[in-house]
XYZ file of C-alpha atoms in Angstrom:
628
model
C -31.474 31.517 44.632
C -32.929 33.453 47.504
C -36.152 32.143 48.919
C -39.388 33.751 47.821
C -41.259 35.575 50.557
C -44.956 35.275 49.820
C -46.642 37.416 48.744
C -44.617 40.633 48.293
C -41.367 39.338 46.877
C -40.137 41.027 43.706
C -38.049 38.770 41.512
C -37.820 40.869 38.359
C -36.315 44.243 37.728
C -38.489 46.959 36.233
C -36.771 46.630 32.885
C -36.892 43.406 30.916
C -35.352 42.177 27.705
C -36.480 38.682 26.839
C -34.004 36.457 25.067
C -31.002 38.555 26.085
C -28.074 36.801 27.779
C -28.573 38.877 30.944
C -32.337 38.426 31.198
C -33.784 36.645 34.224
C -34.677 33.710 32.028
C -31.020 32.991 31.357
C -30.028 33.381 35.000
C -32.184 30.351 35.773
C -31.448 28.263 32.686
C -30.465 24.737 33.535
C -27.172 23.431 32.153
C -27.542 19.662 32.296
C -25.312 16.698 31.443
C -26.789 13.228 31.033
C -25.860 10.807 33.796
C -26.441 7.043 33.900
C -30.033 6.126 34.651
C -31.181 9.639 33.679
C -29.650 11.270 36.756
C -28.592 14.827 36.003
C -26.471 17.475 37.719
C -28.481 20.521 38.803
C -26.290 23.595 39.082
C -27.719 27.083 39.328
C -25.965 29.467 36.975
C -23.524 26.883 35.646
C -21.932 27.912 32.360
C -20.814 24.467 31.275
C -21.939 23.233 27.887
C -24.550 20.549 28.358
C -27.330 18.668 26.704
C -30.774 19.473 28.013
C -33.022 16.786 29.416
C -36.208 16.141 27.510
C -39.044 17.505 29.640
C -40.687 15.092 31.986
C -43.966 16.474 30.705
C -43.193 15.438 27.127
C -42.795 11.801 27.980
C -45.562 11.625 30.501
C -48.052 13.507 28.365
C -47.828 10.786 25.724
C -49.882 8.683 28.080
C -53.629 9.075 27.723
C -55.115 11.613 30.107
C -58.391 9.751 30.006
C -58.656 5.987 30.024
C -61.114 4.541 27.513
C -62.326 0.987 27.676
C -61.076 -1.210 24.846
C -64.632 -2.232 24.093
C -65.601 1.254 22.977
C -65.942 4.862 24.048
C -67.752 5.131 27.335
C -69.338 8.014 29.130
C -70.154 8.275 32.839
C -71.667 5.059 34.063
C -70.178 3.047 31.189
C -72.793 3.883 28.562
C -71.357 3.212 25.122
C -71.794 6.158 22.735
C -70.328 5.615 19.284
C -70.342 8.716 17.093
C -73.500 9.777 18.870
C -74.426 13.465 18.823
C -76.397 14.570 21.838
C -79.024 17.128 22.680
C -78.339 19.537 25.522
C -80.529 17.441 27.800
C -78.472 14.333 27.040
C -75.083 15.758 28.017
C -73.309 13.745 30.731
C -72.611 16.105 33.613
C -70.237 15.614 36.498
C -69.433 17.984 39.347
C -66.126 16.748 40.728
C -64.900 20.242 41.656
C -67.929 20.849 43.860
C -68.026 17.288 45.165
C -64.371 16.886 46.092
C -63.327 20.344 47.316
C -64.496 22.568 50.185
C -67.159 25.120 49.292
C -68.598 28.334 50.643
C -71.330 27.707 53.218
C -73.235 30.738 52.024
C -75.171 30.679 48.756
C -75.810 34.401 48.213
C -73.930 36.530 45.706
C -73.171 39.459 48.010
C -69.559 40.563 47.384
C -67.390 39.564 50.342
C -64.275 37.730 51.453
C -64.812 33.988 51.177
C -62.679 31.898 53.530
C -61.701 28.222 53.601
C -63.483 27.519 50.311
C -62.552 26.851 46.674
C -65.891 27.992 45.263
C -69.267 29.530 45.985
C -72.477 28.126 44.564
C -74.243 30.910 42.710
C -76.830 31.022 39.952
C -76.573 33.295 36.891
C -78.483 36.530 37.495
C -78.011 38.398 34.217
C -81.114 40.100 32.850
C -81.922 39.471 29.201
C -84.327 40.869 26.633
C -84.661 38.718 23.540
C -81.076 37.366 23.578
C -79.554 36.429 20.220
C -77.011 33.802 19.181
C -74.227 35.711 17.423
C -71.735 32.941 16.668
C -70.824 29.385 17.622
C -68.030 26.863 17.199
C -68.988 23.540 15.668
C -65.575 22.089 16.562
C -66.217 22.777 20.254
C -69.665 21.212 19.924
C -67.941 18.145 18.501
C -65.671 17.960 21.570
C -68.766 17.904 23.773
C -70.574 15.371 21.517
C -73.200 18.083 21.052
C -75.402 17.896 17.977
C -74.806 21.113 15.959
C -78.545 21.262 15.331
C -78.873 22.319 18.972
C -77.631 25.779 17.951
C -80.895 26.174 16.030
C -83.065 25.729 19.117
C -85.196 28.789 19.932
C -84.245 28.489 23.603
C -80.504 28.164 22.949
C -79.776 31.891 23.586
C -81.754 31.727 26.836
C -79.804 28.691 28.032
C -76.408 30.133 27.183
C -77.119 33.550 28.577
C -77.870 31.901 31.905
C -81.459 33.117 31.876
C -82.502 29.444 31.908
C -80.379 26.770 33.536
C -79.153 23.777 31.561
C -80.517 20.474 32.832
C -77.837 18.783 34.928
C -75.750 21.889 35.611
C -74.677 23.003 39.104
C -73.375 26.562 38.820
C -70.595 28.000 40.960
C -67.905 30.693 40.938
C -64.302 29.817 41.745
C -62.367 31.480 44.590
C -58.783 32.531 43.867
C -56.305 35.365 44.303
C -53.255 36.558 42.452
C -50.506 39.027 41.729
C -51.638 41.857 39.473
C -48.856 43.836 37.787
C -46.408 42.345 40.279
C -48.347 43.280 43.423
C -50.297 40.882 45.600
C -54.006 41.680 45.162
C -55.542 39.277 47.677
C -58.868 37.625 46.875
C -60.051 38.042 43.296
C -62.124 35.083 42.089
C -64.687 34.670 39.325
C -66.301 38.072 39.484
C -68.477 37.526 36.409
C -67.751 33.977 35.269
C -70.054 31.202 36.449
C -69.094 27.582 35.825
C -72.029 25.307 35.017
C -70.188 22.056 35.668
C -68.160 19.451 33.803
C -69.370 17.598 30.724
C -67.867 14.131 30.233
C -67.693 13.248 26.550
C -67.609 9.849 24.834
C -63.811 9.768 25.164
C -64.136 10.230 28.946
C -62.652 13.711 28.610
C -63.729 16.292 31.172
C -64.758 19.730 29.867
C -65.929 22.577 32.087
C -68.556 24.951 30.680
C -68.460 28.500 31.972
C -70.618 31.543 31.241
C -68.628 34.771 31.292
C -70.759 37.824 32.005
C -73.646 35.947 33.646
C -74.072 38.145 36.697
C -72.786 38.945 40.167
C -70.903 36.515 42.390
C -69.344 36.918 45.851
C -66.144 37.835 43.974
C -67.574 40.711 41.920
C -66.300 43.320 44.373
C -67.683 46.659 43.120
C -68.496 45.407 39.616
C -71.781 44.241 38.093
C -70.723 40.757 36.966
C -71.608 41.537 33.352
C -69.647 41.718 30.084
C -69.914 43.945 27.045
C -70.234 42.856 23.440
C -66.863 44.186 22.216
C -64.801 42.227 24.765
C -66.982 39.128 24.373
C -66.503 39.074 20.591
C -62.748 39.391 21.075
C -62.619 36.544 23.589
C -64.809 34.262 21.475
C -62.804 34.832 18.309
C -59.383 34.667 19.922
C -60.151 31.446 21.788
C -60.909 29.717 18.505
C -58.188 31.479 16.495
C -55.498 30.413 18.973
C -56.702 26.817 18.837
C -56.469 26.836 15.053
C -52.937 28.239 15.281
C -52.030 25.171 17.333
C -51.596 27.054 20.601
C -53.044 25.547 23.816
C -56.061 27.605 24.844
C -59.427 27.649 26.491
C -62.161 27.302 23.885
C -65.460 29.068 23.223
C -68.692 27.264 22.390
C -70.879 30.260 21.611
C -71.491 33.976 21.933
C -74.895 35.498 22.704
C -76.108 39.055 23.151
C -78.265 39.755 26.187
C -80.420 42.463 24.614
C -79.542 44.704 27.566
C -77.012 47.494 27.930
C -74.039 47.672 30.280
C -72.342 50.877 31.442
C -68.557 50.924 30.978
C -65.810 53.563 31.139
C -63.728 52.124 28.319
C -60.667 54.347 28.808
C -61.036 54.983 32.555
C -61.242 58.686 31.760
C -64.498 59.529 33.505
C -66.658 59.141 30.389
C -68.757 56.002 30.863
C -71.299 55.010 28.255
C -73.832 52.295 27.599
C -72.677 49.319 25.542
C -74.484 46.150 24.421
C -74.134 43.242 26.842
C -73.050 39.738 25.844
C -72.007 36.370 27.240
C -69.377 33.881 26.058
C -69.582 30.208 26.926
C -65.986 29.247 27.626
C -64.879 25.619 27.590
C -61.741 24.055 29.100
C -60.708 20.880 30.929
C -60.217 23.112 33.974
C -60.153 26.798 34.820
C -57.753 26.328 37.742
C -55.129 29.075 37.863
C -51.911 29.748 39.738
C -53.960 32.119 41.884
C -56.304 29.269 42.878
C -53.433 27.974 45.012
C -51.893 31.294 45.977
C -54.908 32.649 47.831
C -55.166 29.752 50.260
C -51.416 29.678 50.914
C -51.496 33.419 51.617
C -54.067 32.877 54.375
C -51.728 30.793 56.495
C -51.342 27.325 57.929
C -55.043 26.817 58.509
C -55.607 26.806 54.742
C -52.508 24.851 53.702
C -54.595 21.650 53.556
C -56.737 23.344 50.879
C -53.626 23.926 48.764
C -52.844 20.224 49.066
C -56.452 19.258 48.281
C -56.416 21.443 45.154
C -53.109 19.927 44.054
C -54.453 16.420 44.627
C -57.578 17.294 42.664
C -55.589 18.648 39.707
C -53.268 15.635 39.614
C -56.104 13.142 39.959
C -58.233 14.589 37.167
C -55.793 16.382 34.853
C -52.340 14.837 35.455
C -53.216 11.207 36.300
C -49.986 9.921 34.750
C -48.069 11.549 37.602
C -49.729 9.349 40.218
C -48.764 6.307 38.142
C -45.046 7.098 38.195
C -42.834 4.478 39.815
C -39.254 4.334 41.033
C -38.406 2.198 38.032
C -38.758 5.254 35.796
C -35.572 6.639 37.339
C -36.667 10.283 37.320
C -33.978 11.394 39.777
C -31.845 14.517 39.462
C -28.649 15.399 41.288
C -28.382 18.963 42.582
C -24.707 19.151 41.613
C -23.889 20.606 45.047
C -23.731 17.427 47.113
C -24.990 13.901 47.125
C -28.530 15.195 47.442
C -30.888 14.533 44.566
C -34.419 15.370 43.504
C -36.481 12.247 42.963
C -39.630 13.206 41.115
C -41.090 9.738 41.684
C -40.909 10.266 45.454
C -42.843 13.526 45.443
C -45.726 13.767 43.020
C -46.099 17.478 43.785
C -42.547 18.129 42.546
C -43.254 16.195 39.337
C -46.474 18.160 38.948
C -44.772 21.528 39.516
C -42.173 20.626 36.874
C -44.870 19.742 34.364
C -46.808 22.952 35.057
C -43.578 24.907 34.557
C -42.781 23.136 31.296
C -46.292 23.507 29.904
C -46.148 27.211 30.732
C -42.753 27.585 29.059
C -43.964 25.788 25.942
C -47.040 28.013 25.811
C -45.052 31.252 26.058
C -42.609 30.052 23.392
C -45.533 29.472 21.048
C -46.881 32.950 21.780
C -43.505 34.411 20.828
C -43.504 32.369 17.642
C -46.765 33.834 16.306
C -46.278 37.318 17.762
C -49.060 37.083 20.344
C -49.065 39.420 23.332
C -51.456 38.465 26.133
C -51.457 41.868 27.799
C -52.407 40.871 31.368
C -50.127 38.091 32.592
C -51.193 38.322 36.220
C -50.909 35.075 38.180
C -54.705 34.788 38.284
C -54.590 34.648 34.472
C -52.169 31.706 34.357
C -53.659 28.242 33.756
C -52.129 25.257 35.557
C -52.761 23.287 32.347
C -50.579 25.584 30.263
C -53.537 27.071 28.386
C -53.958 30.607 27.079
C -56.735 31.958 29.266
C -58.620 35.210 29.885
C -58.457 37.149 26.624
C -58.701 40.817 27.549
C -56.557 43.522 25.917
C -54.535 41.044 23.840
C -52.862 41.819 20.535
C -50.884 40.192 17.750
C -47.837 42.068 16.501
C -48.349 44.114 13.378
C -45.093 46.041 12.898
C -42.447 44.154 14.871
C -41.916 46.000 18.138
C -40.538 44.017 21.097
C -41.852 46.682 23.505
C -45.409 46.403 22.177
C -48.133 46.110 24.783
C -51.819 46.095 23.791
C -52.903 47.084 27.306
C -53.256 50.796 28.116
C -53.076 49.913 31.823
C -49.598 48.477 31.181
C -48.201 51.875 30.210
C -45.651 53.277 30.797
C -43.875 50.377 32.528
C -44.753 47.826 29.820
C -44.361 44.982 32.275
C -46.392 42.688 30.029
C -45.004 43.755 26.652
C -44.159 41.166 23.993
C -40.441 40.929 24.822
C -41.077 40.481 28.539
C -43.443 37.530 28.309
C -40.763 34.821 28.751
C -39.434 36.459 31.921
C -42.925 37.137 33.250
C -43.787 33.480 32.731
C -40.807 32.561 34.894
C -41.763 35.149 37.516
C -45.226 33.629 37.694
C -43.799 30.119 37.983
C -41.648 31.401 40.853
C -44.787 32.589 42.662
C -46.543 29.273 41.992
C -43.558 27.268 43.240
C -43.282 29.478 46.332
C -46.946 28.785 47.059
C -46.452 25.021 46.943
C -43.304 25.378 49.041
C -45.130 27.437 51.667
C -47.810 24.724 51.901
C -45.150 22.055 52.427
C -45.636 20.350 49.065
C -42.160 21.225 47.706
C -38.801 21.816 49.307
C -36.524 24.625 48.194
C -34.538 22.579 45.703
C -37.681 21.161 44.107
C -39.060 24.678 43.723
C -35.794 25.811 42.154
C -35.776 22.830 39.833
C -39.241 23.695 38.502
C -37.909 27.134 37.577
C -34.823 25.604 35.991
C -37.020 23.426 33.835
C -39.046 26.434 32.728
C -35.907 28.110 31.399
C -34.606 25.054 29.597
C -37.984 24.148 28.134
C -38.634 27.671 26.907
C -35.310 27.955 25.092
C -35.620 24.487 23.568
C -39.127 25.263 22.282
C -38.341 28.788 21.133
C -35.241 27.747 19.215
C -37.159 24.902 17.569
C -40.012 27.230 16.591
C -37.761 29.934 15.135
C -35.708 27.366 13.241
C -38.883 26.069 11.605
C -40.178 29.570 10.877
C -37.032 30.285 8.853
C -36.981 26.867 7.193
C -33.500 26.146 8.526
C -31.948 22.744 9.009
C -30.468 23.793 12.366
C -30.728 26.671 14.823
C -28.599 29.696 13.938
C -28.591 32.166 16.817
C -26.663 34.903 15.025
C -28.838 34.763 11.907
C -32.083 34.884 13.889
C -30.885 37.636 16.244
C -29.876 39.810 13.284
C -33.227 39.187 11.621
C -35.194 40.257 14.710
C -33.033 43.370 14.944
C -33.736 44.242 11.314
C -37.466 43.653 11.773
C -37.508 46.001 14.765
C -35.464 48.763 13.100
C -37.686 48.848 10.029
C -40.955 48.061 11.839
C -41.710 45.207 9.448
C -45.015 43.363 9.714
C -44.156 40.214 11.669
C -46.749 37.828 10.250
C -46.573 38.869 6.600
C -42.772 38.884 6.600
C -42.455 35.255 7.667
C -45.195 34.198 5.252
C -43.378 35.864 2.336
C -39.993 34.580 3.453
C -40.947 31.127 2.174
C -40.719 32.547 -1.372
C -36.964 33.060 -1.099
C -35.013 30.646 -3.316
C -31.935 28.827 -2.062
C -29.846 30.168 -4.922
C -26.674 32.121 -3.970
C -26.307 33.291 -7.586
C -29.385 35.548 -7.469
C -28.251 39.133 -8.312
C -28.302 41.605 -5.417
C -30.780 43.769 -7.321
C -33.334 40.936 -7.194
C -32.837 39.684 -3.635
C -35.495 41.920 -2.048
C -38.160 41.322 -4.701
C -39.984 38.483 -2.868
C -40.215 40.723 0.244
C -41.117 44.029 -1.404
C -44.650 43.958 0.037
C -43.288 44.172 3.605
C -39.937 45.974 3.265
C -41.357 49.419 2.720
C -39.860 52.934 2.503
C -36.243 51.953 3.102
C -33.197 54.005 2.262
C -29.957 52.720 0.798
C -28.381 51.823 4.147
C -31.308 49.709 5.282
C -31.590 47.975 1.900
C -27.935 47.034 2.173
C -28.528 45.665 5.671
C -31.330 43.432 4.406
C -29.350 42.321 1.351
C -26.494 41.331 3.634
C -28.803 39.319 5.853
C -30.468 37.634 2.878
C -27.137 36.564 1.427
C -26.258 34.797 4.673
C -29.736 33.311 4.904
C -29.717 32.031 1.324
C -26.331 30.415 1.811
C -27.670 28.689 4.932
C -30.622 27.417 2.914
C -28.387 26.205 0.109
C -26.173 24.323 2.565
C -29.209 22.528 4.018
C -29.958 20.654 0.780
C -33.724 21.032 1.280
C -35.620 21.777 -1.938
C -37.381 25.129 -2.303
C -40.748 23.401 -2.677
C -40.336 21.265 0.439
C -39.097 24.203 2.514
C -41.929 26.489 1.364
C -44.570 23.924 2.336
C -42.916 23.398 5.703
C -42.589 27.127 6.422
C -46.170 27.867 5.408
C -47.344 25.192 7.838
C -45.900 27.167 10.771
C -46.107 30.765 9.522
C -49.789 31.753 9.393
C -51.196 33.919 6.654
C -54.102 34.992 8.833
C -53.984 36.196 12.433
C -56.660 37.879 14.507
C -55.447 41.438 14.170
C -57.178 43.933 16.442
C -58.617 45.907 13.553
C -60.332 42.764 12.229
C -61.931 42.280 15.626
C -63.091 45.892 15.612
C -64.663 45.549 12.171
C -66.620 42.525 13.414
C -67.632 44.396 16.586
C -68.879 47.388 14.583
C -70.961 45.105 12.358
C -72.548 43.194 15.250
C -73.410 46.432 17.044
C -75.381 47.320 13.906
C -77.190 43.978 13.974
C -75.031 42.261 11.321
C -73.683 38.945 12.647
C -72.216 37.730 9.351
C -68.832 39.436 9.661
C -67.964 37.787 12.980
C -69.028 34.414 11.566
C -67.000 34.954 8.398
C -63.962 36.041 10.422
C -64.286 32.913 12.563
C -64.225 30.726 9.446
C -61.105 32.460 8.124
C -59.317 32.091 11.470
C -60.143 28.389 11.583
C -57.684 27.876 8.669
C -54.849 30.333 9.386
C -52.164 28.455 7.442
C -54.194 28.001 4.231
C -54.163 30.482 1.346
C -57.991 30.727 1.237
C -58.415 32.429 -2.166
C -60.873 35.316 -1.981
C -60.095 36.059 1.684
C -56.852 37.972 1.113
C -58.289 41.159 2.633
C -58.068 39.503 6.055
C -54.275 39.314 5.667
C -53.817 42.991 4.829
C -51.782 45.430 6.890
C -53.839 47.504 9.337
C -55.462 50.627 7.855
C -54.736 54.047 9.341
C -57.875 53.995 11.517
C -56.622 50.840 13.236
C -54.100 52.852 15.233
C -56.690 54.852 17.141
C -57.202 54.175 20.871
C -59.610 51.352 21.495
C -58.406 49.383 18.460
C -54.627 48.922 18.569
C -54.550 49.275 22.353
C -57.295 48.521 24.840
C -57.944 48.812 28.541
C -59.014 46.063 30.920
C -62.524 47.557 30.888
C -64.891 44.884 29.591
C-alpha cells in the first residue's frame, strides 16, 4: 500500500459501492491462517482461503476497563457508595483531561488558532430566559449515580443550560481538526460544545459531561456557539435510541430550551429565520476524536509530543488493558513478506490502533445492520472509542436505497451515503493510522495492519449480523445479496421487512399463492415479474430455514431480538419538534419511551412503526443540512 501523505492524500475514488468485491474494503481485507502461538501471516491482497483471527479488541475488552475494589464500589478517594443516588452537588468530579494534557494559555473565547494545546478553558456564555427542561434520560442518570429527583429541581434548567455552573465542574472546549468531505479542514474544535469535566461513578467509570450549544469558544470561527431546538431534539433522541438498539454511542442526559431565539439559514439558501434555542447535555467516557490527533500531527514535529501525550492519555484512561499486555500473550503477527513480524506487545500504540480500527469496524457494521446513515462521517466526527458521535443530518433507511444520504450537503457526490459507510470508515482509519505514523508511534506495517484488521472485523461482524437478521444457521452470501437487490429494486421498507420476515414458516410445502402473505404489508404495488422474483427468493430462503432444524418459534424470537420494530425515523423526530415548538413536551417524552424498547411489540404504540406519510418526504424532514 502506498504511504499516506498527510493531510491531502485521497485514498478513495469518487464512486463507492460498499460490500462489492472491488470496493476498497475488500482490497484491504486480511486473509489470515493460524500459526502456532497465534502468529499469523500478513499478506496484502492475498486471495488464499483463511480463517480470520479473533480481534485483539474482543479478548482484551473482556477485561474490566475500571478496577473496582473487592470490598465494594468505590468512588474517587475510596469512598464506598452502595446503591447511593446523589444530588448534583455530591457528584464526584475529576479533571484528568485538563490536568494531564497541555492547555491554551489564554482564557478568552475569541475565535482564533490555538497552538500547542489540547483544550481551552472557557465558561458557558449562552443567554437564557426562563429555560425549560424538555426531556431527560433516567438511564443516563443511573450511570452517573444521579438521583432522578434532581430533574425536578427548579434550578436544573439553569444548571444544564450553562447559565449557572455545576459545583465541581471545570469547563473547557477541546481543540481538534479533521478531514471534512475528504478535504483537510485544519483546526475545527468544539465550536459550541463545552465540557464540564468528568464524573466518576460508584463503579469507578469515567463519564464526561458536555453542554452542546452553550456559547462561543475559541473554536467557534464565525458561528455563535449556539444550537437550535430542532437539531437538539434530534441529537437527544438519537443518542438514547441508538443505545437502546445496542449500538455504541454517546449518551444524552437532558435537553433544555434556552427561552431565546437563534438565527439559522436551514437550507443555506439565503433565507435565515429565528428558531428556538436549546442545549443538550451529552455524556460519554471521552469525546476524543480522530481529529484530536490529526491536528497536532499536521502542525509538524514540534507538536508530535502532543500526539504521543494524547495517545498515552487515551490508553491510560480508556484502554488500560493495553498497558497490561505482556510478551506471554504472544500477540505477534508475521507480515508474510519476510521474517519480519508485528509484535503488538512491543508497541502499545500499534495494539491501540488495532483496537480503535476494530471498534470502528464493529460500529459501522452495526449501523449497516439497522439501516442507520450518519450523514457526516468526517474524521472530526469519529470517536476513538468506537462510539456513534455528533448526530447532525442522520437518517434511518425507510425504503431500502443504498445511495441514500440524509445530508443535503452530501449531494450530489453522496460520499457519506449508506452504502459507502464501510469504505469511509476505512478511509478514516487510514487517516488516523497515518497520523500516528507521522508522529512516530507506528511504523508502516503496523499502520497497514490496523487497516487490515478493520476490513476483517467489519466483514466478520456484518456477516454475523445479517445471518442473525435472517434467522439463518450459517451465512449465505448469495441469499443475502439477492435479498438486498430485491429490497433495492422494489424500494421496500428496510426495518418493517425484517420485522415481518420472522413470520415466515420453515415449510417448503406452502403453496406459491400464499408465500407472500406474511410480507404483504411491505411488498407493495408489484407486478407479476417482481412477485415471481420474490417468490423465487422465498422458496430458497424457506428451504434454508427448513434445513437448519430451528423451530419457527425459536427463530422468530431470535429474529425479533435483532430486528427492531421501532426506529427513530426522521418524520417521528419532526412530529416531536413541531409539538415542542408549540410548547407541548409530551410527544418527545413519549417518543423517547418508545425508542427505549425498540425490539418489543409495545401494544398501543404501533403508529410509531408506520411507514412515513407523504409530508415526510419534504425538505427538512427526510433530508437535512448541517445547519443546527
